[in-house]
PDB file of C-alpha atoms in Angstrom:
ATOM      1  CA  SER R   1      31.197 219.222 103.142  1.00  0.00           C
ATOM      2  CA  LYS R   2      31.860 217.144 106.233  1.00  0.00           C
ATOM      3  CA  LYS R   3      28.212 216.152 106.826  1.00  0.00           C
ATOM      4  CA  SER R   4      25.455 214.645 104.716  1.00  0.00           C
ATOM      5  CA  ILE R   5      23.153 217.536 105.586  1.00  0.00           C
ATOM      6  CA  GLU R   6      25.748 219.941 104.125  1.00  0.00           C
ATOM      7  CA  GLY R   7      26.602 217.831 101.094  1.00  0.00           C
ATOM      8  CA  VAL R   8      23.124 217.874  99.561  1.00  0.00           C
ATOM      9  CA  PRO R   9      22.841 221.707  99.250  1.00  0.00           C
ATOM     10  CA  ALA R  10      26.423 221.867  97.949  1.00  0.00           C
ATOM     11  CA  VAL R  11      25.830 219.283  95.224  1.00  0.00           C
ATOM     12  CA  ILE R  12      22.380 220.254  93.977  1.00  0.00           C
ATOM     13  CA  ALA R  13      22.290 223.993  94.747  1.00  0.00           C
ATOM     14  CA  SER R  14      25.988 224.970  94.750  1.00  0.00           C
ATOM     15  CA  LEU R  15      25.682 226.207  98.343  1.00  0.00           C
ATOM     16  CA  PRO R  16      28.937 225.866 100.287  1.00  0.00           C
ATOM     17  CA  ALA R  17      29.019 224.908 103.962  1.00  0.00           C
ATOM     18  CA  LEU R  18      30.315 228.233 105.276  1.00  0.00           C
ATOM     19  CA  MET R  19      28.226 228.545 108.435  1.00  0.00           C
ATOM     20  CA  GLU R  20      28.408 226.935 111.857  1.00  0.00           C
ATOM     21  CA  GLU R  21      24.955 225.461 111.280  1.00  0.00           C
ATOM     22  CA  PRO R  22      23.958 223.564 108.106  1.00  0.00           C
ATOM     23  CA  PHE R  23      21.863 225.670 105.731  1.00  0.00           C
ATOM     24  CA  ILE R  24      19.014 223.133 105.816  1.00  0.00           C
ATOM     25  CA  THR R  25      18.449 223.644 109.566  1.00  0.00           C
ATOM     26  CA  SER R  26      19.418 227.317 109.699  1.00  0.00           C
ATOM     27  CA  PRO R  27      16.998 230.244 110.077  1.00  0.00           C
ATOM     28  CA  TYR R  28      17.646 231.014 106.400  1.00  0.00           C
ATOM     29  CA  ASN R  29      16.307 227.752 104.984  1.00  0.00           C
ATOM     30  CA  GLY R  30      13.027 229.378 104.015  1.00  0.00           C
ATOM     31  CA  GLY R  31      14.690 231.758 101.593  1.00  0.00           C
ATOM     32  CA  LYS R  32      14.512 231.356  97.848  1.00  0.00           C
ATOM     33  CA  ILE R  33      17.326 229.331  96.293  1.00  0.00           C
ATOM     34  CA  ASN R  34      18.091 228.026  92.853  1.00  0.00           C
ATOM     35  CA  SER R  35      19.253 224.507  92.108  1.00  0.00           C
ATOM     36  CA  ILE R  36      19.755 222.174  89.191  1.00  0.00           C
ATOM     37  CA  ALA R  37      16.109 221.153  89.632  1.00  0.00           C
ATOM     38  CA  SER R  38      14.679 224.688  89.690  1.00  0.00           C
ATOM     39  CA  VAL R  39      16.693 225.860  86.700  1.00  0.00           C
ATOM     40  CA  LEU R  40      15.874 222.766  84.644  1.00  0.00           C
ATOM     41  CA  LYS R  41      12.191 223.062  85.558  1.00  0.00           C
ATOM     42  CA  GLU R  42      12.135 226.343  83.679  1.00  0.00           C
ATOM     43  CA  ASN R  43      13.519 224.442  80.706  1.00  0.00           C
ATOM     44  CA  GLY R  44      10.827 221.760  80.667  1.00  0.00           C
ATOM     45  CA  TYR R  45      12.383 219.115  82.920  1.00  0.00           C
ATOM     46  CA  TYR R  46      10.506 217.012  85.456  1.00  0.00           C
ATOM     47  CA  SER R  47      12.564 216.410  88.622  1.00  0.00           C
ATOM     48  CA  ALA R  48      12.522 214.021  91.575  1.00  0.00           C
ATOM     49  CA  PHE R  49      14.695 213.482  94.648  1.00  0.00           C
ATOM     50  CA  PHE R  50      15.140 209.894  95.862  1.00  0.00           C
ATOM     51  CA  HIS R  51      16.430 208.962  99.303  1.00  0.00           C
ATOM     52  CA  GLY R  52      16.546 205.444 100.707  1.00  0.00           C
ATOM     53  CA  GLY R  53      16.140 206.730 104.254  1.00  0.00           C
ATOM     54  CA  ASN R  54      13.069 207.572 106.308  1.00  0.00           C
ATOM     55  CA  ASN R  55      11.109 210.575 105.125  1.00  0.00           C
ATOM     56  CA  GLY R  56      12.094 213.633 107.142  1.00  0.00           C
ATOM     57  CA  THR R  57      15.651 212.468 107.759  1.00  0.00           C
ATOM     58  CA  MET R  58      17.929 215.538 107.862  1.00  0.00           C
ATOM     59  CA  GLY R  59      15.132 217.570 106.288  1.00  0.00           C
ATOM     60  CA  PHE R  60      15.971 216.275 102.808  1.00  0.00           C
ATOM     61  CA  ASP R  61      12.310 216.086 101.792  1.00  0.00           C
ATOM     62  CA  ASN R  62      11.511 219.694 102.697  1.00  0.00           C
ATOM     63  CA  PHE R  63      14.765 220.908 101.194  1.00  0.00           C
ATOM     64  CA  ALA R  64      14.064 219.055  97.949  1.00  0.00           C
ATOM     65  CA  PHE R  65      10.774 220.881  97.538  1.00  0.00           C
ATOM     66  CA  SER R  66      12.304 224.255  98.448  1.00  0.00           C
ATOM     67  CA  ALA R  67      15.003 223.551  95.848  1.00  0.00           C
ATOM     68  CA  GLY R  68      12.346 223.133  93.174  1.00  0.00           C
ATOM     69  CA  TYR R  69      11.995 219.345  92.813  1.00  0.00           C
ATOM     70  CA  ASP R  70       8.575 218.185  91.638  1.00  0.00           C
ATOM     71  CA  ASN R  71       8.605 215.068  93.829  1.00  0.00           C
ATOM     72  CA  TYR R  72      10.406 213.388  96.718  1.00  0.00           C
ATOM     73  CA  PHE R  73      10.514 209.611  97.084  1.00  0.00           C
ATOM     74  CA  GLY R  74      11.752 208.145 100.355  1.00  0.00           C
ATOM     75  CA  ARG R  75      11.315 204.958 102.344  1.00  0.00           C
ATOM     76  CA  HIS R  76       7.657 205.824 102.960  1.00  0.00           C
ATOM     77  CA  GLU R  77       6.941 205.665  99.227  1.00  0.00           C
ATOM     78  CA  TYR R  78       9.111 202.578  98.788  1.00  0.00           C
ATOM     79  CA  GLY R  79       7.409 200.612 101.567  1.00  0.00           C
ATOM     80  CA  PRO R  80       8.473 198.867 104.786  1.00  0.00           C
ATOM     81  CA  HIS R  81      10.334 195.976 103.146  1.00  0.00           C
ATOM     82  CA  ASP R  82      14.105 195.734 102.512  1.00  0.00           C
ATOM     83  CA  TYR R  83      14.869 197.846 105.602  1.00  0.00           C
ATOM     84  CA  ASP R  84      18.411 197.604 107.002  1.00  0.00           C
ATOM     85  CA  GLY R  85      17.160 198.250 110.538  1.00  0.00           C
ATOM     86  CA  HIS R  86      19.113 201.496 110.915  1.00  0.00           C
ATOM     87  CA  TRP R  87      19.249 203.910 107.989  1.00  0.00           C
ATOM     88  CA  GLY R  88      16.776 202.828 105.340  1.00  0.00           C
ATOM     89  CA  VAL R  89      16.318 200.659 102.267  1.00  0.00           C
ATOM     90  CA  TYR R  90      19.273 198.558 101.176  1.00  0.00           C
ATOM     91  CA  ASP R  91      21.055 200.168  98.232  1.00  0.00           C
ATOM     92  CA  HIS R  92      20.722 197.369  95.663  1.00  0.00           C
ATOM     93  CA  LYS R  93      16.960 197.229  96.213  1.00  0.00           C
ATOM     94  CA  PHE R  94      16.451 200.989  96.173  1.00  0.00           C
ATOM     95  CA  TYR R  95      18.607 201.401  93.042  1.00  0.00           C
ATOM     96  CA  ARG R  96      16.344 199.048  91.099  1.00  0.00           C
ATOM     97  CA  TRP R  97      13.209 200.829  92.290  1.00  0.00           C
ATOM     98  CA  PHE R  98      14.811 204.169  91.408  1.00  0.00           C
ATOM     99  CA  ALA R  99      15.567 202.976  87.867  1.00  0.00           C
ATOM    100  CA  GLU R 100      12.082 201.548  87.410  1.00  0.00           C
ATOM    101  CA  LYS R 101      10.521 204.818  88.541  1.00  0.00           C
ATOM    102  CA  MET R 102      12.572 206.646  85.907  1.00  0.00           C
ATOM    103  CA  ASN R 103      11.144 204.306  83.270  1.00  0.00           C
ATOM    104  CA  GLY R 104       7.777 205.919  83.913  1.00  0.00           C
ATOM    105  CA  MET R 105       9.007 209.505  83.660  1.00  0.00           C
ATOM    106  CA  LYS R 106       8.478 211.654  80.606  1.00  0.00           C
ATOM    107  CA  GLN R 107      11.735 212.914  79.150  1.00  0.00           C
ATOM    108  CA  PRO R 108      13.507 215.178  79.798  1.00  0.00           C
ATOM    109  CA  PHE R 109      13.884 214.514  83.518  1.00  0.00           C
ATOM    110  CA  PHE R 110      16.405 215.207  86.267  1.00  0.00           C
ATOM    111  CA  THR R 111      16.728 212.917  89.277  1.00  0.00           C
ATOM    112  CA  THR R 112      18.894 212.837  92.379  1.00  0.00           C
ATOM    113  CA  LEU R 113      19.548 209.703  94.424  1.00  0.00           C
ATOM    114  CA  PHE R 114      20.997 209.814  97.941  1.00  0.00           C
ATOM    115  CA  THR R 115      21.927 206.260  98.968  1.00  0.00           C
ATOM    116  CA  ILE R 116      22.331 205.059 102.553  1.00  0.00           C
ATOM    117  CA  SER R 117      25.670 203.210 102.281  1.00  0.00           C
ATOM    118  CA  SER R 118      28.073 203.416 103.961  1.00  0.00           C
ATOM    119  CA  HIS R 119      27.337 204.424 107.550  1.00  0.00           C
ATOM    120  CA  HIS R 120      27.846 202.801 110.921  1.00  0.00           C
ATOM    121  CA  PRO R 121      27.047 200.004 111.720  1.00  0.00           C
ATOM    122  CA  PHE R 122      27.992 199.266 108.082  1.00  0.00           C
ATOM    123  CA  LYS R 123      25.370 196.563 107.667  1.00  0.00           C
ATOM    124  CA  VAL R 124      25.360 194.372 104.553  1.00  0.00           C
ATOM    125  CA  PRO R 125      22.247 192.404 103.502  1.00  0.00           C
ATOM    126  CA  ASP R 126      22.186 188.862 104.833  1.00  0.00           C
ATOM    127  CA  GLU R 127      22.128 187.469 101.300  1.00  0.00           C
ATOM    128  CA  PHE R 128      25.625 188.942 100.747  1.00  0.00           C
ATOM    129  CA  LYS R 129      27.051 187.995 104.130  1.00  0.00           C
ATOM    130  CA  ASP R 130      30.125 186.213 102.726  1.00  0.00           C
ATOM    131  CA  LYS R 131      30.291 187.781  99.263  1.00  0.00           C
ATOM    132  CA  PHE R 132      32.560 190.764  99.939  1.00  0.00           C
ATOM    133  CA  PRO R 133      36.023 191.065 101.551  1.00  0.00           C
ATOM    134  CA  LYS R 134      35.788 192.323 105.113  1.00  0.00           C
ATOM    135  CA  GLY R 135      39.197 194.016 105.345  1.00  0.00           C
ATOM    136  CA  ASP R 136      40.580 195.655 108.477  1.00  0.00           C
ATOM    137  CA  HIS R 137      37.594 197.952 109.110  1.00  0.00           C
ATOM    138  CA  PRO R 138      33.835 197.240 109.011  1.00  0.00           C
ATOM    139  CA  ILE R 139      33.288 200.024 106.466  1.00  0.00           C
ATOM    140  CA  LEU R 140      35.300 198.182 103.813  1.00  0.00           C
ATOM    141  CA  GLU R 141      32.785 195.378 103.422  1.00  0.00           C
ATOM    142  CA  SER R 142      29.926 197.881 103.161  1.00  0.00           C
ATOM    143  CA  ILE R 143      31.824 199.890 100.540  1.00  0.00           C
ATOM    144  CA  ALA R 144      32.323 196.725  98.500  1.00  0.00           C
ATOM    145  CA  TYR R 145      28.567 196.164  98.792  1.00  0.00           C
ATOM    146  CA  ALA R 146      27.847 199.779  97.771  1.00  0.00           C
ATOM    147  CA  ASP R 147      30.057 199.268  94.721  1.00  0.00           C
ATOM    148  CA  TYR R 148      28.186 196.067  93.866  1.00  0.00           C
ATOM    149  CA  ALA R 149      24.838 197.868  94.216  1.00  0.00           C
ATOM    150  CA  LEU R 150      25.970 200.622  91.861  1.00  0.00           C
ATOM    151  CA  HIS R 151      27.139 197.944  89.420  1.00  0.00           C
ATOM    152  CA  THR R 152      23.712 196.306  89.419  1.00  0.00           C
ATOM    153  CA  PHE R 153      22.087 199.692  88.797  1.00  0.00           C
ATOM    154  CA  PHE R 154      24.140 200.283  85.672  1.00  0.00           C
ATOM    155  CA  GLU R 155      23.567 196.713  84.476  1.00  0.00           C
ATOM    156  CA  TYR R 156      19.850 197.458  84.496  1.00  0.00           C
ATOM    157  CA  ALA R 157      20.043 201.108  83.439  1.00  0.00           C
ATOM    158  CA  GLN R 158      22.029 200.454  80.266  1.00  0.00           C
ATOM    159  CA  LYS R 159      19.048 198.509  78.892  1.00  0.00           C
ATOM    160  CA  GLN R 160      16.592 201.379  79.448  1.00  0.00           C
ATOM    161  CA  PRO R 161      15.527 203.910  76.791  1.00  0.00           C
ATOM    162  CA  TRP R 162      16.789 206.911  78.770  1.00  0.00           C
ATOM    163  CA  TYR R 163      20.300 205.563  79.348  1.00  0.00           C
ATOM    164  CA  HIS R 164      22.081 206.983  76.294  1.00  0.00           C
ATOM    165  CA  ASN R 165      20.450 210.399  76.809  1.00  0.00           C
ATOM    166  CA  THR R 166      21.604 210.693  80.411  1.00  0.00           C
ATOM    167  CA  LEU R 167      24.507 212.488  82.044  1.00  0.00           C
ATOM    168  CA  PHE R 168      25.345 210.562  85.225  1.00  0.00           C
ATOM    169  CA  VAL R 169      27.116 212.355  88.070  1.00  0.00           C
ATOM    170  CA  ILE R 170      28.469 210.254  90.934  1.00  0.00           C
ATOM    171  CA  THR R 171      30.013 211.706  94.059  1.00  0.00           C
ATOM    172  CA  ALA R 172      30.095 211.449  97.859  1.00  0.00           C
ATOM    173  CA  ASP R 173      28.454 213.666 100.439  1.00  0.00           C
ATOM    174  CA  HIS R 174      31.570 213.487 102.658  1.00  0.00           C
ATOM    175  CA  THR R 175      34.557 211.309 103.486  1.00  0.00           C
ATOM    176  CA  GLY R 176      34.523 208.287 105.766  1.00  0.00           C
ATOM    177  CA  PRO R 177      37.056 206.952 108.280  1.00  0.00           C
ATOM    178  CA  SER R 178      40.697 207.438 107.274  1.00  0.00           C
ATOM    179  CA  PHE R 179      43.439 204.841 107.362  1.00  0.00           C
ATOM    180  CA  THR R 180      46.483 206.971 106.446  1.00  0.00           C
ATOM    181  CA  ALA R 181      47.884 210.314 107.586  1.00  0.00           C
ATOM    182  CA  LYS R 182      47.241 211.799 104.137  1.00  0.00           C
ATOM    183  CA  TYR R 183      43.488 211.655 104.677  1.00  0.00           C
ATOM    184  CA  GLU R 184      43.606 213.109 108.181  1.00  0.00           C
ATOM    185  CA  THR R 185      44.877 216.563 107.151  1.00  0.00           C
ATOM    186  CA  ARG R 186      42.626 219.561 106.537  1.00  0.00           C
ATOM    187  CA  LYS R 187      42.968 218.738 102.855  1.00  0.00           C
ATOM    188  CA  GLY R 188      42.579 214.971 103.089  1.00  0.00           C
ATOM    189  CA  ILE R 189      39.360 215.093 105.115  1.00  0.00           C
ATOM    190  CA  TYR R 190      37.652 216.671 102.081  1.00  0.00           C
ATOM    191  CA  GLU R 191      39.014 214.448  99.316  1.00  0.00           C
ATOM    192  CA  ILE R 192      36.212 212.696  97.446  1.00  0.00           C
ATOM    193  CA  PRO R 193      35.824 211.756  93.771  1.00  0.00           C
ATOM    194  CA  ILE R 194      33.419 213.331  91.300  1.00  0.00           C
ATOM    195  CA  LEU R 195      32.619 211.294  88.199  1.00  0.00           C
ATOM    196  CA  PHE R 196      30.819 212.537  85.092  1.00  0.00           C
ATOM    197  CA  PHE R 197      29.665 209.801  82.726  1.00  0.00           C
ATOM    198  CA  MET R 198      27.583 209.915  79.566  1.00  0.00           C
ATOM    199  CA  PRO R 199      27.779 206.799  77.398  1.00  0.00           C
ATOM    200  CA  GLY R 200      29.287 207.575  74.020  1.00  0.00           C
ATOM    201  CA  LYS R 201      29.448 211.329  74.679  1.00  0.00           C
ATOM    202  CA  LEU R 202      32.216 211.842  77.254  1.00  0.00           C
ATOM    203  CA  GLN R 203      35.593 210.295  76.564  1.00  0.00           C
ATOM    204  CA  PRO R 204      37.323 208.685  79.565  1.00  0.00           C
ATOM    205  CA  LYS R 205      39.949 210.881  81.220  1.00  0.00           C
ATOM    206  CA  GLU R 206      41.269 211.639  84.683  1.00  0.00           C
ATOM    207  CA  ASP R 207      41.528 215.202  85.923  1.00  0.00           C
ATOM    208  CA  ASN R 208      43.518 215.840  89.098  1.00  0.00           C
ATOM    209  CA  SER R 209      42.950 219.587  89.240  1.00  0.00           C
ATOM    210  CA  VAL R 210      40.977 221.123  92.091  1.00  0.00           C
ATOM    211  CA  ALA R 211      37.210 220.644  92.114  1.00  0.00           C
ATOM    212  CA  GLN R 212      34.451 220.846  94.717  1.00  0.00           C
ATOM    213  CA  GLN R 213      30.843 219.785  95.221  1.00  0.00           C
ATOM    214  CA  CYS R 214      29.674 223.303  94.383  1.00  0.00           C
ATOM    215  CA  ASP R 215      31.067 222.861  90.866  1.00  0.00           C
ATOM    216  CA  ILE R 216      28.527 220.156  89.994  1.00  0.00           C
ATOM    217  CA  MET R 217      25.557 222.473  89.408  1.00  0.00           C
ATOM    218  CA  PRO R 218      27.325 224.879  87.003  1.00  0.00           C
ATOM    219  CA  THR R 219      29.004 221.934  85.257  1.00  0.00           C
ATOM    220  CA  VAL R 220      25.724 220.104  84.638  1.00  0.00           C
ATOM    221  CA  LEU R 221      23.902 223.235  83.495  1.00  0.00           C
ATOM    222  CA  GLY R 222      26.828 224.204  81.276  1.00  0.00           C
ATOM    223  CA  PHE R 223      26.932 220.731  79.734  1.00  0.00           C
ATOM    224  CA  LEU R 224      23.214 221.032  78.942  1.00  0.00           C
ATOM    225  CA  ASN R 225      23.841 224.450  77.355  1.00  0.00           C
ATOM    226  CA  ILE R 226      21.479 226.232  79.752  1.00  0.00           C
ATOM    227  CA  LYS R 227      21.873 229.961  79.184  1.00  0.00           C
ATOM    228  CA  GLN R 228      19.750 231.545  81.895  1.00  0.00           C
ATOM    229  CA  PRO R 229      21.524 233.125  84.878  1.00  0.00           C
ATOM    230  CA  PHE R 230      21.699 231.395  88.246  1.00  0.00           C
ATOM    231  CA  VAL R 231      23.571 231.790  91.539  1.00  0.00           C
ATOM    232  CA  ALA R 232      26.388 229.307  92.156  1.00  0.00           C
ATOM    233  CA  PHE R 233      29.499 229.206  94.318  1.00  0.00           C
ATOM    234  CA  GLY R 234      31.393 226.951  91.924  1.00  0.00           C
ATOM    235  CA  ASN R 235      32.447 226.795  88.297  1.00  0.00           C
ATOM    236  CA  ASN R 236      31.897 224.736  85.158  1.00  0.00           C
ATOM    237  CA  LEU R 237      34.556 222.014  85.280  1.00  0.00           C
ATOM    238  CA  PHE R 238      34.222 221.413  81.523  1.00  0.00           C
ATOM    239  CA  ASN R 239      35.206 225.015  80.783  1.00  0.00           C
ATOM    240  CA  PRO R 240      39.028 225.119  80.557  1.00  0.00           C
ATOM    241  CA  SER R 241      39.073 228.809  81.476  1.00  0.00           C
ATOM    242  CA  SER R 242      37.120 228.294  84.715  1.00  0.00           C
ATOM    243  CA  LYS R 243      38.881 229.238  87.912  1.00  0.00           C
ATOM    244  CA  ARG R 244      39.519 226.180  90.094  1.00  0.00           C
ATOM    245  CA  PHE R 245      39.205 226.324  93.876  1.00  0.00           C
ATOM    246  CA  ALA R 246      37.584 224.552  96.814  1.00  0.00           C
ATOM    247  CA  ALA R 247      36.251 226.612  99.732  1.00  0.00           C
ATOM    248  CA  SER R 248      35.237 225.245 103.141  1.00  0.00           C
ATOM    249  CA  PHE R 249      34.713 226.184 106.781  1.00  0.00           C
ATOM    250  CA  LEU R 250      35.526 224.126 109.857  1.00  0.00           C
ATOM    251  CA  GLN R 251      36.250 224.943 113.494  1.00  0.00           C
ATOM    252  CA  ASP R 252      36.069 228.741 113.013  1.00  0.00           C
ATOM    253  CA  THR R 253      38.526 228.604 110.109  1.00  0.00           C
ATOM    254  CA  TYR R 254      37.850 229.242 106.444  1.00  0.00           C
ATOM    255  CA  GLN R 255      39.946 227.345 103.943  1.00  0.00           C
ATOM    256  CA  LEU R 256      40.575 227.666 100.231  1.00  0.00           C
ATOM    257  CA  ILE R 257      42.497 225.244  98.047  1.00  0.00           C
ATOM    258  CA  SER R 258      43.746 226.463  94.684  1.00  0.00           C
ATOM    259  CA  ASP R 259      45.995 224.690  92.216  1.00  0.00           C
ATOM    260  CA  ASP R 260      48.977 226.290  93.965  1.00  0.00           C
ATOM    261  CA  TYR R 261      48.191 226.762  97.649  1.00  0.00           C
ATOM    262  CA  LEU R 262      46.000 225.745 100.544  1.00  0.00           C
ATOM    263  CA  ILE R 263      45.309 228.757 102.750  1.00  0.00           C
ATOM    264  CA  GLN R 264      43.491 229.097 106.075  1.00  0.00           C
ATOM    265  CA  PHE R 265      41.834 232.306 107.216  1.00  0.00           C
ATOM    266  CA  ASP R 266      40.034 233.261 110.445  1.00  0.00           C
ATOM    267  CA  GLY R 267      37.843 235.920 108.832  1.00  0.00           C
ATOM    268  CA  THR R 268      40.333 238.676 109.635  1.00  0.00           C
ATOM    269  CA  HIS R 269      43.833 237.321 109.263  1.00  0.00           C
ATOM    270  CA  LEU R 270      45.581 234.775 107.103  1.00  0.00           C
ATOM    271  CA  LEU R 271      46.716 231.971 109.403  1.00  0.00           C
ATOM    272  CA  ASN R 272      48.509 229.351 107.334  1.00  0.00           C
ATOM    273  CA  ALA R 273      49.532 228.545 103.784  1.00  0.00           C
ATOM    274  CA  TYR R 274      50.841 225.302 102.288  1.00  0.00           C
ATOM    275  CA  ARG R 275      52.144 224.187  98.915  1.00  0.00           C
ATOM    276  CA  TRP R 276      49.920 221.134  99.086  1.00  0.00           C
ATOM    277  CA  ARG R 277      51.028 219.449  95.873  1.00  0.00           C
ATOM    278  CA  LYS R 278      54.573 219.162  97.217  1.00  0.00           C
ATOM    279  CA  ASP R 279      53.572 218.927 100.878  1.00  0.00           C
ATOM    280  CA  ASP R 280      50.774 216.380 100.970  1.00  0.00           C
ATOM    281  CA  LEU R 281      50.746 216.151 104.768  1.00  0.00           C
ATOM    282  CA  LEU R 282      50.740 219.946 105.218  1.00  0.00           C
ATOM    283  CA  LEU R 283      53.865 219.865 107.333  1.00  0.00           C
ATOM    284  CA  THR R 284      55.452 223.131 106.204  1.00  0.00           C
ATOM    285  CA  ASN R 285      53.605 226.398 106.709  1.00  0.00           C
ATOM    286  CA  VAL R 286      54.980 228.793 104.050  1.00  0.00           C
ATOM    287  CA  PHE R 287      53.160 231.843 105.436  1.00  0.00           C
ATOM    288  CA  ASN R 288      55.661 234.105 107.213  1.00  0.00           C
ATOM    289  CA  GLY R 289      53.404 237.062 107.990  1.00  0.00           C
ATOM    290  CA  ASP R 290      53.367 238.537 104.473  1.00  0.00           C
ATOM    291  CA  ASP R 291      50.051 238.067 102.634  1.00  0.00           C
ATOM    292  CA  THR R 292      51.464 239.131  99.257  1.00  0.00           C
ATOM    293  CA  PRO R 293      52.283 235.685  97.755  1.00  0.00           C
ATOM    294  CA  PHE R 294      48.784 234.479  98.598  1.00  0.00           C
ATOM    295  CA  LEU R 295      46.680 237.495  97.624  1.00  0.00           C
ATOM    296  CA  ASN R 296      45.014 235.687  94.723  1.00  0.00           C
ATOM    297  CA  GLU R 297      43.747 232.922  97.002  1.00  0.00           C
ATOM    298  CA  LEU R 298      42.992 235.282  99.893  1.00  0.00           C
ATOM    299  CA  ASN R 299      40.968 237.715  97.769  1.00  0.00           C
ATOM    300  CA  THR R 300      39.048 234.845  96.188  1.00  0.00           C
ATOM    301  CA  LEU R 301      38.184 233.454  99.622  1.00  0.00           C
ATOM    302  CA  LYS R 302      37.157 236.866 100.968  1.00  0.00           C
ATOM    303  CA  ALA R 303      34.911 237.404  97.936  1.00  0.00           C
ATOM    304  CA  ILE R 304      33.244 234.019  98.434  1.00  0.00           C
ATOM    305  CA  ILE R 305      32.614 234.741 102.121  1.00  0.00           C
ATOM    306  CA  GLN R 306      31.292 238.222 101.386  1.00  0.00           C
ATOM    307  CA  GLN R 307      28.969 237.056  98.604  1.00  0.00           C
ATOM    308  CA  PHE R 308      27.694 234.096 100.603  1.00  0.00           C
ATOM    309  CA  ASN R 309      26.959 236.130 103.744  1.00  0.00           C
ATOM    310  CA  HIS R 310      25.337 238.958 101.780  1.00  0.00           C
ATOM    311  CA  ARG R 311      23.129 236.625  99.756  1.00  0.00           C
ATOM    312  CA  VAL R 312      22.097 234.495 102.737  1.00  0.00           C
ATOM    313  CA  LEU R 313      21.235 237.504 104.914  1.00  0.00           C
ATOM    314  CA  ASN R 314      19.349 239.299 102.147  1.00  0.00           C
ATOM    315  CA  ASN R 315      17.555 236.302 100.606  1.00  0.00           C
ATOM    316  CA  ARG R 316      19.469 236.587  97.340  1.00  0.00           C
ATOM    317  CA  LEU R 317      20.571 232.989  96.784  1.00  0.00           C
ATOM    318  CA  ALA R 318      18.574 232.849  93.560  1.00  0.00           C
ATOM    319  CA  VAL R 319      18.273 235.023  90.484  1.00  0.00           C
ATOM    320  CA  THR R 320      14.836 236.602  90.570  1.00  0.00           C
ATOM    321  CA  PRO R 321      13.058 238.614  87.848  1.00  0.00           C
TER     322      PRO R 321
END
């Protein structure tokens, strides 16, 4: 996604941002959806969504309940202290509260935390005013702070009884300001990391194949060996036979990235195609009017668009009895 309000449905409900308007604020937001929370609820999990911002911000609280979470905890529940004056509760404070709240939860549980760093004006708590390098852009200091806050969370979490039973998933809702041409292309503006970590269970490795936010839900449910059917617009990243792609929509243009090509499509015609692994800046359009070399990507993208539109319009974004 390119917006926080689009990133949350993509990550927790495998809903891609394929409309002009975010799903959360669209006329279709009252329809039934499935999510990691709703599927795990049927398997005995308690779930809670945590957000350091003000309750009601971007409709996260209402969406959390519609997605099947048992509880939502925002700044209202946290209290008026530790406020950054703009977005919400400072990360390092909210992380600790988040971890302490999990100490009181009966296992098994599923939680989601949406932190407030890093957004303009990129404020860092006064107590850390000279702790982090400032760099050439204000965001860099706040990212160093966000990294520190995450570090303090894991320092505390690793001493808790639920730590070794927990799969941690860390990702971004969208990219920030870019400093190089690579991250200003229609590929680079979507490049974020996804980390899966379970102490003692997942061996460290780096995977540079294509992935997307919509893959997180099927990956988590697959890892937990959940067998019931659900609707998702991504794939299990731990399954070596899973098809890898990343679909998006921006400025009236659909885009799909596969391991071979990046293609752009206006809903009727293929517009552009790039061999992105060799052409990182997308300088050479290899589409010459013949769709044939790109049919695999084009048909995949058309199928995603068709399924998404059909399911949204007909309230079929969840498997129902």
